[in-house]
mmCIF file of C-alpha atoms in Angstrom:
data_model
loop_
_atom_site.group_PDB
_atom_site.id
_atom_site.type_symbol
_atom_site.label_atom_id
_atom_site.label_comp_id
_atom_site.label_asym_id
_atom_site.label_seq_id
_atom_site.Cartn_x
_atom_site.Cartn_y
_atom_site.Cartn_z
ATOM 1 C CA MET A 263 10.805 5.634 11.423
ATOM 2 C CA SER A 264 7.938 7.816 12.140
ATOM 3 C CA SER A 265 9.897 9.221 14.013
ATOM 4 C CA PRO A 266 9.868 7.870 17.817
ATOM 5 C CA SER A 267 12.125 9.282 20.550
ATOM 6 C CA LEU A 268 16.627 7.617 19.344
ATOM 7 C CA ARG A 269 15.948 6.805 23.287
ATOM 8 C CA GLN A 270 13.043 4.380 22.694
ATOM 9 C CA LEU A 271 14.673 3.041 19.281
ATOM 10 C CA ASP A 272 18.371 2.646 21.089
ATOM 11 C CA ILE A 273 16.257 0.383 23.909
ATOM 12 C CA PHE A 274 14.198 -1.463 21.115
ATOM 13 C CA ALA A 275 17.510 -2.965 19.500
ATOM 14 C CA GLN A 276 18.803 -3.531 22.352
ATOM 15 C CA MET A 277 16.178 -5.515 23.618
ATOM 16 C CA VAL A 278 16.212 -7.406 20.242
ATOM 17 C CA ALA A 279 19.525 -8.147 20.962
ATOM 18 C CA ALA A 280 18.986 -9.608 24.547
ATOM 19 C CA GLY A 281 16.111 -11.588 24.038
ATOM 20 C CA ASP A 282 14.496 -10.552 27.004
ATOM 21 C CA ALA A 283 13.425 -7.093 29.504
ATOM 22 C CA ALA A 284 15.386 -7.874 32.151
ATOM 23 C CA ARG A 285 19.208 -8.576 30.309
ATOM 24 C CA CYS A 286 18.019 -5.470 28.453
ATOM 25 C CA ALA A 287 18.088 -3.221 31.436
ATOM 26 C CA ASP A 288 21.099 -5.117 33.001
ATOM 27 C CA THR A 289 22.966 -3.670 29.283
ATOM 28 C CA LEU A 290 21.517 -0.632 29.807
ATOM 29 C CA GLY A 291 22.166 0.469 33.121
ATOM 30 C CA ILE A 292 18.259 1.238 33.970
ATOM 31 C CA ALA A 293 15.326 -1.036 35.428
ATOM 32 C CA PRO A 294 13.416 -3.673 33.639
ATOM 33 C CA GLU A 295 9.636 -1.266 34.512
ATOM 34 C CA GLU A 296 11.509 1.898 32.358
ATOM 35 C CA VAL A 297 12.709 -0.750 29.628
ATOM 36 C CA LEU A 298 8.683 -1.792 29.537
ATOM 37 C CA ARG A 299 7.203 1.855 29.678
ATOM 38 C CA ASP A 300 9.705 2.546 26.531
ATOM 39 C CA MET A 301 8.329 -0.243 24.712
ATOM 40 C CA ALA A 302 5.158 0.466 25.286
ATOM 41 C CA ALA A 303 5.240 4.348 24.138
ATOM 42 C CA LEU A 304 7.479 3.213 20.829
ATOM 43 C CA GLU A 305 3.936 0.455 20.137
ATOM 44 C CA LEU A 306 1.599 3.671 20.969
ATOM 45 C CA ARG A 307 3.538 5.793 19.227
ATOM 46 C CA LEU A 308 3.617 3.219 15.592
ATOM 47 C CA GLY A 309 -0.049 0.939 15.374
ATOM 48 C CA TYR A 310 1.295 -1.797 16.190
ATOM 49 C CA ARG A 311 2.596 -4.504 18.891
ATOM 50 C CA LEU A 312 6.679 -5.159 18.437
ATOM 51 C CA PHE A 313 6.704 -8.359 20.995
ATOM 52 C CA ASP A 314 4.305 -10.974 22.026
ATOM 53 C CA ASP A 315 4.799 -11.080 25.906
ATOM 54 C CA PRO A 316 7.625 -8.326 26.579
ATOM 55 C CA ALA A 317 7.854 -8.945 30.425
ATOM 56 C CA GLY A 318 9.078 -12.413 29.570
ATOM 57 C CA GLU A 319 10.058 -14.200 26.861
ATOM 58 C CA ALA A 320 10.144 -10.802 24.075
ATOM 59 C CA ARG A 321 9.472 -12.308 21.133
ATOM 60 C CA LEU A 322 9.341 -10.439 18.274
ATOM 61 C CA THR A 323 5.877 -10.045 16.349
ATOM 62 C CA PRO A 324 6.149 -10.561 12.492
ATOM 63 C CA ALA A 325 5.740 -6.767 12.294
ATOM 64 C CA GLY A 326 8.319 -6.141 14.997
ATOM 65 C CA ARG A 327 11.140 -8.708 13.013
ATOM 66 C CA LYS A 328 10.030 -6.192 10.037
ATOM 67 C CA THR A 329 10.734 -3.167 12.116
ATOM 68 C CA ALA A 330 14.176 -4.498 13.116
ATOM 69 C CA GLN A 331 15.293 -5.389 9.514
ATOM 70 C CA ALA A 332 13.827 -2.412 8.498
ATOM 71 C CA MET A 333 16.254 -0.378 11.129
ATOM 72 C CA THR A 334 19.266 -2.653 10.493
ATOM 73 C CA LEU A 335 19.023 -2.462 7.586
ATOM 74 C CA LEU A 336 18.926 1.357 7.286
ATOM 75 C CA THR A 337 21.149 2.526 9.950
ATOM 76 C CA GLN A 338 24.179 0.148 9.023
ATOM 77 C CA ASP A 339 27.268 2.611 8.228
ATOM 78 C CA ALA A 340 28.983 1.190 5.679
ATOM 79 C CA PRO A 341 32.856 0.875 6.944
ATOM 80 C CA LEU A 342 35.776 3.221 6.871
ATOM 81 C CA GLU A 343 38.305 2.104 3.852
ATOM 82 C CA ALA A 344 41.016 1.784 6.686
ATOM 83 C CA GLU A 345 38.810 -1.019 8.694
ATOM 84 C CA ARG A 346 38.124 -2.425 5.185
ATOM 85 C CA GLU A 347 41.186 -2.893 4.206
ATOM 86 C CA ALA A 348 42.083 -4.203 7.865
ATOM 87 C CA GLN A 349 39.520 -6.913 7.690
ATOM 88 C CA PRO A 350 40.146 -10.920 6.132
ATOM 89 C CA PRO A 351 38.548 -11.438 2.977
ATOM 90 C CA PRO A 352 34.630 -12.611 3.797
ATOM 91 C CA SER A 353 34.319 -16.334 2.855
ATOM 92 C CA PRO A 354 32.364 -17.143 0.136
ATOM 93 C CA ALA A 355 28.809 -17.203 1.186
ATOM 94 C CA PRO A 356 26.174 -20.526 0.514
ATOM 95 C CA THR A 357 24.617 -20.435 -2.754
ATOM 96 C CA ALA A 358 20.991 -19.941 -1.684
ATOM 97 C CA PRO A 359 18.187 -19.492 -4.262
ATOM 98 C CA LEU A 360 18.082 -15.091 -5.759
ATOM 99 C CA ARG A 361 15.066 -13.705 -4.485
ATOM 100 C CA ASP A 362 13.786 -10.263 -6.502
ATOM 101 C CA THR A 363 14.290 -7.646 -3.404
ATOM 102 C CA ILE A 364 11.098 -4.720 -3.356
ATOM 103 C CA ILE A 365 11.801 -1.623 -1.189
ATOM 104 C CA LEU A 366 8.025 -0.142 0.155
ATOM 105 C CA ALA A 367 8.919 2.665 1.775
ATOM 106 C CA ALA A 368 5.627 4.139 4.155
ATOM 107 C CA PRO A 369 4.985 5.686 7.670
ATOM 108 C CA ALA A 370 5.851 3.156 9.908
ATOM 109 C CA PRO A 371 1.308 3.000 11.049
ATOM 110 C CA VAL A 372 0.818 2.463 7.528
ATOM 111 C CA PHE A 373 3.269 -0.417 7.908
ATOM 112 C CA GLY A 374 1.017 -1.393 10.095
ATOM 113 C CA HIS A 375 -2.311 -1.066 8.379
ATOM 114 C CA PHE A 376 -0.904 -3.918 6.023
ATOM 115 C CA GLN A 377 1.600 -5.827 7.524
ATOM 116 C CA ASP A 378 -0.760 -8.862 6.970
ATOM 117 C CA ALA A 379 -1.136 -8.222 3.093
ATOM 118 C CA LEU A 380 2.911 -8.201 3.035
ATOM 119 C CA ALA A 381 3.019 -11.292 5.064
ATOM 120 C CA ALA A 382 1.132 -13.152 2.516
ATOM 121 C CA PHE A 383 2.406 -11.746 -1.217
ATOM 122 C CA GLU A 384 5.513 -12.897 0.362
ATOM 123 C CA ALA A 385 4.176 -16.466 1.705
ATOM 124 C CA ALA A 386 2.493 -16.326 -2.294
ATOM 125 C CA ASN A 387 5.497 -15.538 -3.884
ATOM 126 C CA GLU A 388 8.702 -17.109 -2.178
ATOM 127 C CA ASP A 389 11.113 -16.030 -4.882
ATOM 128 C CA ILE A 390 10.082 -12.202 -3.462
ATOM 129 C CA ALA A 391 11.307 -10.132 -0.378
ATOM 130 C CA ILE A 392 10.471 -7.363 1.132
ATOM 131 C CA ALA A 393 12.389 -5.026 2.408
ATOM 132 C CA LEU A 394 11.022 -2.003 4.462
ATOM 133 C CA ASP A 395 11.812 2.325 4.583
ATOM 134 C CA LEU A 396 9.372 3.427 7.230
ATOM 135 C CA HIS A 397 11.532 6.850 6.983
ATOM 136 C CA VAL A 398 9.264 8.650 4.461
ATOM 137 C CA HIS A 399 6.361 10.780 5.389
ATOM 138 C CA ASN A 400 5.765 13.589 2.643
ATOM 139 C CA VAL A 401 5.306 13.307 -0.830
ATOM 140 C CA ARG A 402 9.004 15.180 -0.747
ATOM 141 C CA ASP A 403 10.482 12.197 0.895
ATOM 142 C CA ALA A 404 8.543 10.028 -1.097
ATOM 143 C CA ALA A 405 9.148 11.215 -4.778
ATOM 144 C CA GLU A 406 13.073 11.783 -3.582
ATOM 145 C CA ALA A 407 13.166 7.601 -2.643
ATOM 146 C CA LEU A 408 11.642 6.581 -5.978
ATOM 147 C CA ALA A 409 14.090 8.660 -7.669
ATOM 148 C CA ALA A 410 16.954 7.435 -5.950
ATOM 149 C CA GLY A 411 15.622 3.710 -6.137
ATOM 150 C CA ARG A 412 15.787 4.045 -2.605
ATOM 151 C CA ALA A 413 12.104 2.411 -2.795
ATOM 152 C CA ASP A 414 10.015 0.437 -5.578
ATOM 153 C CA ILE A 415 6.577 1.644 -3.724
ATOM 154 C CA ALA A 416 6.048 4.321 -1.672
ATOM 155 C CA TYR A 417 3.658 5.825 0.407
ATOM 156 C CA PHE A 418 2.592 9.315 1.943
ATOM 157 C CA TYR A 419 0.814 11.387 3.967
ATOM 158 C CA ALA A 420 -1.137 14.430 1.971
ATOM 159 C CA LEU A 421 -3.853 16.909 1.956
ATOM 160 C CA GLU A 422 -4.970 16.490 -1.675
ATOM 161 C CA GLU A 423 -3.390 14.868 -4.538
ATOM 162 C CA PRO A 424 0.030 16.725 -4.928
ATOM 163 C CA ALA A 425 1.698 17.691 -7.897
ATOM 164 C CA GLY A 426 4.813 16.400 -9.063
ATOM 165 C CA LEU A 427 4.419 13.090 -8.265
ATOM 166 C CA GLN A 428 1.942 10.936 -10.074
ATOM 167 C CA SER A 429 0.281 8.941 -7.204
ATOM 168 C CA ARG A 430 -3.000 7.525 -6.590
ATOM 169 C CA TYR A 431 -5.550 8.205 -3.239
ATOM 170 C CA GLY A 432 -5.390 4.932 -1.408
ATOM 171 C CA TRP A 433 -7.420 6.024 2.088
ATOM 172 C CA SER A 434 -8.300 8.580 4.454
ATOM 173 C CA GLU A 435 -8.083 8.806 8.298
ATOM 174 C CA PRO A 436 -9.452 11.601 9.779
ATOM 175 C CA LEU A 437 -7.432 14.122 12.009
ATOM 176 C CA SER A 438 -8.907 14.594 15.834
ATOM 177 C CA LEU A 439 -7.843 16.737 18.742
ATOM 178 C CA TYR A 440 -7.834 14.642 22.096
ATOM 179 C CA ALA A 441 -7.848 16.041 25.205
ATOM 180 C CA GLY A 442 -8.199 14.906 29.350
ATOM 181 C CA SER A 443 -11.620 14.001 30.098
ATOM 182 C CA GLY A 444 -11.897 16.422 33.413
ATOM 183 C CA HIS A 445 -10.868 19.390 30.903
ATOM 184 C CA VAL A 446 -13.325 21.853 29.870
ATOM 185 C CA LEU A 447 -13.217 21.284 26.182
ATOM 186 C CA ALA A 448 -13.693 17.807 26.917
ATOM 187 C CA ARG A 449 -16.562 18.373 28.669
ATOM 188 C CA ALA A 450 -18.391 20.513 25.845
ATOM 189 C CA ASP A 451 -20.959 20.166 24.059
ATOM 190 C CA ALA A 452 -19.474 21.647 21.020
ATOM 191 C CA VAL A 453 -16.036 23.647 20.783
ATOM 192 C CA SER A 454 -15.082 26.340 18.976
ATOM 193 C CA ARG A 455 -12.386 28.312 17.417
ATOM 194 C CA ASP A 456 -12.827 30.584 19.979
ATOM 195 C CA MET A 457 -12.334 28.237 22.891
ATOM 196 C CA LEU A 458 -9.158 26.782 21.195
ATOM 197 C CA ALA A 459 -7.424 29.981 20.433
ATOM 198 C CA ILE A 460 -6.677 29.997 24.842
ATOM 199 C CA THR A 461 -6.329 26.420 24.769
ATOM 200 C CA PRO A 462 -2.432 25.221 24.958
ATOM 201 C CA LEU A 463 -1.674 22.400 22.466
ATOM 202 C CA LEU A 464 0.704 19.784 22.618
ATOM 203 C CA ALA A 465 2.564 18.625 19.885
ATOM 204 C CA MET A 466 4.893 16.058 18.868
ATOM 205 C CA GLU A 467 8.703 17.342 18.320
ATOM 206 C CA PRO A 468 9.377 19.441 15.162
ATOM 207 C CA GLN A 469 11.368 16.685 13.284
ATOM 208 C CA ASN A 470 8.655 14.489 13.518
ATOM 209 C CA GLY A 471 7.715 13.368 9.741
ATOM 210 C CA VAL A 472 4.141 12.985 11.008
ATOM 211 C CA ARG A 473 4.582 16.659 12.879
ATOM 212 C CA GLY A 474 4.375 18.605 8.783
ATOM 213 C CA ILE A 475 1.605 17.047 8.034
ATOM 214 C CA VAL A 476 -0.796 17.462 12.021
ATOM 215 C CA ASP A 477 0.367 21.579 11.491
ATOM 216 C CA ALA A 478 -0.451 22.087 7.643
ATOM 217 C CA ALA A 479 -4.025 20.451 8.929
ATOM 218 C CA LEU A 480 -4.671 22.798 11.256
ATOM 219 C CA THR A 481 -3.775 25.658 9.754
ATOM 220 C CA ARG A 482 -5.907 24.820 6.713
ATOM 221 C CA GLY A 483 -8.375 23.687 10.036
ATOM 222 C CA ARG A 484 -7.694 27.949 10.629
ATOM 223 C CA LEU A 485 -6.951 26.701 14.420
ATOM 224 C CA PRO A 486 -5.744 29.661 15.946
ATOM 225 C CA PHE A 487 -2.990 27.762 18.133
ATOM 226 C CA ALA A 488 0.107 29.184 19.248
ATOM 227 C CA ALA A 489 3.641 27.638 19.780
ATOM 228 C CA PRO A 490 2.980 24.504 20.972
ATOM 229 C CA GLU A 491 3.141 23.961 24.728
ATOM 230 C CA MET A 492 4.699 21.550 24.749
ATOM 231 C CA GLU A 493 6.566 19.017 22.809
ATOM 232 C CA SER A 494 7.760 15.304 23.061
ATOM 233 C CA ASP A 495 7.772 12.209 20.666
ATOM 234 C CA ASN A 496 6.960 10.041 23.862
ATOM 235 C CA MET A 497 3.520 9.416 23.913
ATOM 236 C CA LEU A 498 3.297 8.060 26.790
ATOM 237 C CA GLU A 499 4.297 12.074 28.423
ATOM 238 C CA ILE A 500 1.519 13.158 25.989
ATOM 239 C CA VAL A 501 -1.066 10.692 27.560
ATOM 240 C CA ALA A 502 -0.002 12.048 30.953
ATOM 241 C CA ALA A 503 0.075 15.382 30.050
ATOM 242 C CA LEU A 504 -2.937 15.601 28.890
ATOM 243 C CA ARG A 505 -4.865 13.405 31.773
ATOM 244 C CA ASP A 506 -3.055 15.964 34.030
ATOM 245 C CA GLY A 507 -5.370 18.928 31.769
ATOM 246 C CA ALA A 508 -2.270 20.646 30.158
ATOM 247 C CA GLY A 509 -3.699 20.766 26.877
ATOM 248 C CA CYS A 510 -5.244 19.459 23.651
ATOM 249 C CA PHE A 511 -3.306 16.569 21.083
ATOM 250 C CA ALA A 512 -4.078 16.213 17.407
ATOM 251 C CA ALA A 513 -3.808 12.959 15.701
ATOM 252 C CA PHE A 514 -4.997 10.333 12.739
ATOM 253 C CA GLY A 515 -4.491 6.987 11.940
ATOM 254 C CA PRO A 516 -3.672 4.207 14.747
ATOM 255 C CA LEU A 517 -2.739 6.630 17.435
ATOM 256 C CA ALA A 518 -5.801 8.927 17.226
ATOM 257 C CA ARG A 519 -7.843 5.111 17.192
ATOM 258 C CA ASP A 520 -5.485 4.268 20.602
ATOM 259 C CA LEU A 521 -5.225 7.645 22.246
ATOM 260 C CA GLY A 522 -10.010 7.319 21.839
ATOM 261 C CA ARG A 523 -9.982 4.319 23.677
ATOM 262 C CA MET A 524 -7.572 4.782 26.344
ATOM 263 C CA SER A 525 -9.387 5.982 30.100
ATOM 264 C CA GLY A 526 -8.565 9.348 31.199
ATOM 265 C CA ILE A 527 -9.071 10.773 27.637
ATOM 266 C CA ARG A 528 -11.255 12.286 25.561
ATOM 267 C CA ARG A 529 -12.178 13.336 21.916
ATOM 268 C CA LEU A 530 -13.096 17.013 21.530
ATOM 269 C CA ALA A 531 -16.297 17.622 19.541
ATOM 270 C CA LEU A 532 -15.390 20.490 17.304
ATOM 271 C CA GLU A 533 -18.015 22.784 15.677
ATOM 272 C CA ILE A 534 -15.392 22.804 12.620
ATOM 273 C CA PRO A 535 -14.036 19.690 10.617
ATOM 274 C CA LEU A 536 -10.864 19.341 10.310
ATOM 275 C CA PRO A 537 -8.943 18.721 7.281
ATOM 276 C CA ALA A 538 -8.678 14.243 6.886
ATOM 277 C CA VAL A 539 -4.937 12.846 6.304
ATOM 278 C CA GLU A 540 -4.731 11.323 2.940
ATOM 279 C CA ILE A 541 -2.823 8.385 2.288
ATOM 280 C CA ARG A 542 -1.785 7.997 -0.943
ATOM 281 C CA GLN A 543 0.652 5.551 -3.109
ATOM 282 C CA ALA A 544 3.111 6.238 -5.780
ATOM 283 C CA VAL A 545 5.712 3.642 -7.466
ATOM 284 C CA GLY A 546 9.263 4.134 -8.852
ATOM 285 C CA PRO A 547 9.640 5.660 -12.239
ATOM 286 C CA HIS A 548 11.341 2.029 -13.411
ATOM 287 C CA ALA A 549 8.211 -0.345 -12.084
ATOM 288 C CA ALA A 550 6.536 -1.470 -15.568
ATOM 289 C CA ALA A 551 10.566 -3.121 -15.666
ATOM 290 C CA LYS A 552 9.555 -5.294 -12.206
ATOM 291 C CA PRO A 553 6.488 -7.127 -12.968
ATOM 292 C CA ALA A 554 6.233 -8.366 -8.848
ATOM 293 C CA VAL A 555 6.508 -4.278 -7.828
ATOM 294 C CA GLU A 556 3.313 -3.784 -9.722
ATOM 295 C CA ALA A 557 1.758 -6.625 -8.815
ATOM 296 C CA LEU A 558 2.966 -5.706 -4.940
ATOM 297 C CA ALA A 559 1.488 -1.957 -5.449
ATOM 298 C CA GLU A 560 -2.157 -3.623 -6.595
ATOM 299 C CA PHE A 561 -2.478 -6.360 -4.505
ATOM 300 C CA LEU A 562 -2.119 -3.833 -1.488
ATOM 301 C CA PHE A 563 -5.182 -2.555 -2.968
ATOM 302 C CA LEU A 564 -7.304 -5.402 -2.909
#
C-alpha cells in the first residue's frame, strides 16, 4: 500500500470486520480512542477517508471499500497442500454473469485522486470490474507488475520520463518542506540551503515506497540534510514532532495538502525550488488485446 504501518493496516482490517470502533477495540484489547487515532493517521497518510462516522457505525466509504478489497486480495496466502487436502470439496458456486477484471496498480494517494472516475467507469460498464494493487510506487514496481501480469494499468511516481518503460505524463505534484509554525524556519521570509543544513529532517520509514521518491527529489534539489532525526510512518507522530519544533518534513500530493491546512504547521518559503514529483501512467504489454484496458486508461485522462 502507501506503506502505512502494519499496526494501522491491522486495525483497519479489524475495524472492517468488527463494524465499529468499540468492538474493534475490544477485540484488540486497546481503547476505542486509540483505534480512532490510528484510523485518523491512516486516512491522513492515504489522502482519503476510509470510513463515514468512524466513531459511530463506521461505514466504509467507496474508497475504503476498494482499499479493503485490495488488502484482502493481495494479502491472502494460498493454503498449504495439507490444508487443501483436509478441506472438503467446494460447493458449486451459483452462476453469475462473467465480468472482465482490470487490475489497476497505483500508490494509494493516486487512487484517491481518481476514485470517483473509477466508480463512474464501473457504473457505465457493468461487465467490467476494477481491482486495485496499492503496492506500486516507482517505475521498477510498475514495470515488474505489468510484465508479470499482476497489473493491466500502472500509475507510478517519477522525477522525469523513465527509460525502459513506455509511459505518459499524467500530472505533477510539487514537493514542499513543512515545519511547526513556531520553528525559526517557518518564520523566515526565505529559507536557504545553509539554513536547512543545520535543521533536523523528519522522514517516513526507509521501506516506505514514498520515502525513495522524496529522498531522490531532495538529492536532486541539492538539499544538504543529514540522516533523518526521526523516521515514522505514523503521520500523527510526525505532525506532533513538527509542532514541537523537532525539524522539517518533506511531502507532496494529498499529504502536503492536508499538512498545509493544519494549525501549527507551515510550509517553508524556500529560496530554491524543489523538483516536482510526476505521476505517470503505463499499460501492460497485452493491453491491445483487452479493449477495456485501453478504454479505462484513456478515461482516466479525460
